[in-house]
Amino acid sequence: DAEGLLLPGMEGDADFLLWVGCVNSYNDVNTLPNLMAVFDAAGVKYRVLGEDEGCCGSIVHMSGLPGFKDLANGAVSRIQATELDTMTTPCAGCANHFKEIYPKHNIDVGVRVKHAVD
């Protein structure tokens, strides 16, 4: 049960945005707290969007369903609203879509995107 694992949006200084992704929110609920523990132990400041994160659109895109661009543009708006210049995600699908698929659809995330293992 992922309830209670996601933090609400954090205020204050942060080095990067931690984009959780749906897999880590609903299916692989152990990855996120472990990753956050690593960041916390390293003294790294990050921000999460919590319930405001929404979807990057990867599942919709891969399924061929309509609405991908709306989801992608919504994600970009929320990312850019943080005013951070770097985003890290433990989700391979999100990382791939932000770095490879969005540009193919003329969607600019506007931040440096890294997978958590980078």
Tab-separated table of C-alpha atoms in Angstrom:
chain	number	residue	atom	x	y	z
A	1	ASP	CA	0.000	0.000	0.000
A	2	ALA	CA	1.635	3.223	-1.186
A	3	GLU	CA	-0.523	5.483	0.977
A	4	GLY	CA	1.634	7.594	3.254
A	5	LEU	CA	4.870	7.018	1.332
A	6	LEU	CA	4.600	10.102	-0.854
A	7	LEU	CA	5.494	13.396	0.708
A	8	PRO	CA	3.444	16.506	0.084
A	9	GLY	CA	5.110	19.126	-2.101
A	10	MET	CA	8.120	20.449	-0.233
A	11	GLU	CA	8.844	24.132	0.195
A	12	GLY	CA	12.245	25.751	0.328
A	13	ASP	CA	15.560	25.176	-1.368
A	14	ALA	CA	16.117	22.009	-3.359
A	15	ASP	CA	18.858	20.716	-5.631
A	16	PHE	CA	16.420	18.934	-7.931
A	17	LEU	CA	12.871	17.736	-8.431
A	18	LEU	CA	12.290	14.068	-7.649
A	19	TRP	CA	9.652	12.906	-10.159
A	20	VAL	CA	8.265	9.740	-8.575
A	21	GLY	CA	6.307	8.261	-11.484
A	22	CYS	CA	3.292	5.980	-11.337
A	23	VAL	CA	5.209	2.693	-11.102
A	24	ASN	CA	6.890	3.798	-7.879
A	25	SER	CA	3.682	5.325	-6.543
A	26	TYR	CA	1.439	2.324	-7.036
A	27	ASN	CA	3.347	-0.848	-7.909
A	28	ASP	CA	6.973	-0.836	-6.756
A	29	VAL	CA	6.390	0.930	-3.444
A	30	ASN	CA	9.753	-0.062	-1.925
A	31	THR	CA	11.971	1.760	-4.403
A	32	LEU	CA	10.902	5.279	-3.512
A	33	PRO	CA	11.468	5.211	0.272
A	34	ASN	CA	14.818	3.487	-0.271
A	35	LEU	CA	15.885	6.072	-2.844
A	36	MET	CA	14.752	8.906	-0.593
A	37	ALA	CA	16.734	7.385	2.283
A	38	VAL	CA	19.864	7.439	0.099
A	39	PHE	CA	19.273	11.091	-0.827
A	40	ASP	CA	18.562	11.987	2.809
A	41	ALA	CA	21.713	10.197	4.036
A	42	ALA	CA	23.744	12.080	1.426
A	43	GLY	CA	22.269	15.387	2.582
A	44	VAL	CA	20.780	16.070	-0.834
A	45	LYS	CA	17.850	18.472	-0.906
A	46	TYR	CA	15.052	17.493	-3.262
A	47	ARG	CA	11.464	18.397	-3.859
A	48	VAL	CA	8.529	16.125	-4.653
A	49	LEU	CA	5.157	17.153	-5.994
A	50	GLY	CA	3.190	14.510	-4.098
A	51	GLU	CA	-0.410	14.257	-5.259
A	52	ASP	CA	0.162	17.203	-7.617
A	53	GLU	CA	2.652	15.235	-9.730
A	54	GLY	CA	0.181	13.684	-12.154
A	55	CYS	CA	1.203	11.478	-15.060
A	56	CYS	CA	3.992	11.890	-17.626
A	57	GLY	CA	1.798	10.157	-20.219
A	58	SER	CA	4.093	7.233	-21.010
A	59	ILE	CA	1.419	4.554	-20.601
A	60	VAL	CA	-1.078	6.527	-22.689
A	61	HIS	CA	1.559	7.083	-25.383
A	62	MET	CA	2.704	3.458	-25.474
A	63	SER	CA	-0.927	2.292	-25.577
A	64	GLY	CA	-1.716	4.562	-28.511
A	65	LEU	CA	-4.563	6.209	-26.626
A	66	PRO	CA	-5.500	9.867	-27.149
A	67	GLY	CA	-4.459	12.469	-24.602
A	68	PHE	CA	-0.686	12.016	-24.504
A	69	LYS	CA	0.129	15.615	-25.430
A	70	ASP	CA	-2.300	16.972	-22.831
A	71	LEU	CA	-0.707	14.835	-20.118
A	72	ALA	CA	2.801	15.749	-21.275
A	73	ASN	CA	2.081	19.473	-21.381
A	74	GLY	CA	0.477	19.292	-17.934
A	75	ALA	CA	3.546	17.517	-16.572
A	76	VAL	CA	5.842	20.131	-18.116
A	77	SER	CA	3.810	22.942	-16.552
A	78	ARG	CA	4.081	21.375	-13.096
A	79	ILE	CA	7.801	20.678	-13.546
A	80	GLN	CA	8.592	24.196	-14.709
A	81	ALA	CA	6.521	25.714	-11.891
A	82	THR	CA	9.106	24.360	-9.433
A	83	GLU	CA	11.719	26.675	-10.993
A	84	LEU	CA	14.321	23.935	-10.542
A	85	ASP	CA	16.726	23.188	-13.383
A	86	THR	CA	17.168	19.445	-12.828
A	87	MET	CA	14.777	16.549	-12.378
A	88	THR	CA	15.591	12.993	-11.317
A	89	THR	CA	13.229	10.041	-11.638
A	90	PRO	CA	13.525	6.386	-10.620
A	91	CYS	CA	11.000	5.497	-13.347
A	92	ALA	CA	12.604	4.305	-16.592
A	93	GLY	CA	9.393	4.978	-18.531
A	94	CYS	CA	9.202	8.563	-17.309
A	95	ALA	CA	12.904	9.182	-17.939
A	96	ASN	CA	12.638	7.821	-21.477
A	97	HIS	CA	9.575	9.869	-22.270
A	98	PHE	CA	10.971	13.107	-20.839
A	99	LYS	CA	14.322	12.680	-22.622
A	100	GLU	CA	13.412	10.903	-25.873
A	101	ILE	CA	9.682	10.926	-26.619
A	102	TYR	CA	8.706	14.461	-25.583
A	103	PRO	CA	11.215	16.065	-28.000
A	104	LYS	CA	9.827	13.930	-30.849
A	105	HIS	CA	6.464	15.594	-30.154
A	106	ASN	CA	8.010	19.092	-29.893
A	107	ILE	CA	7.534	19.167	-26.132
A	108	ASP	CA	10.415	20.712	-24.173
A	109	VAL	CA	10.615	19.736	-20.509
A	110	GLY	CA	12.833	22.757	-19.914
A	111	VAL	CA	14.992	21.039	-17.285
A	112	ARG	CA	17.851	18.553	-17.245
A	113	VAL	CA	16.387	15.054	-16.831
A	114	LYS	CA	18.297	12.244	-15.138
A	115	HIS	CA	17.353	8.697	-14.236
A	116	ALA	CA	18.016	7.972	-10.557
A	117	VAL	CA	20.882	5.623	-11.435
A	118	ASP	CA	22.675	8.337	-13.460
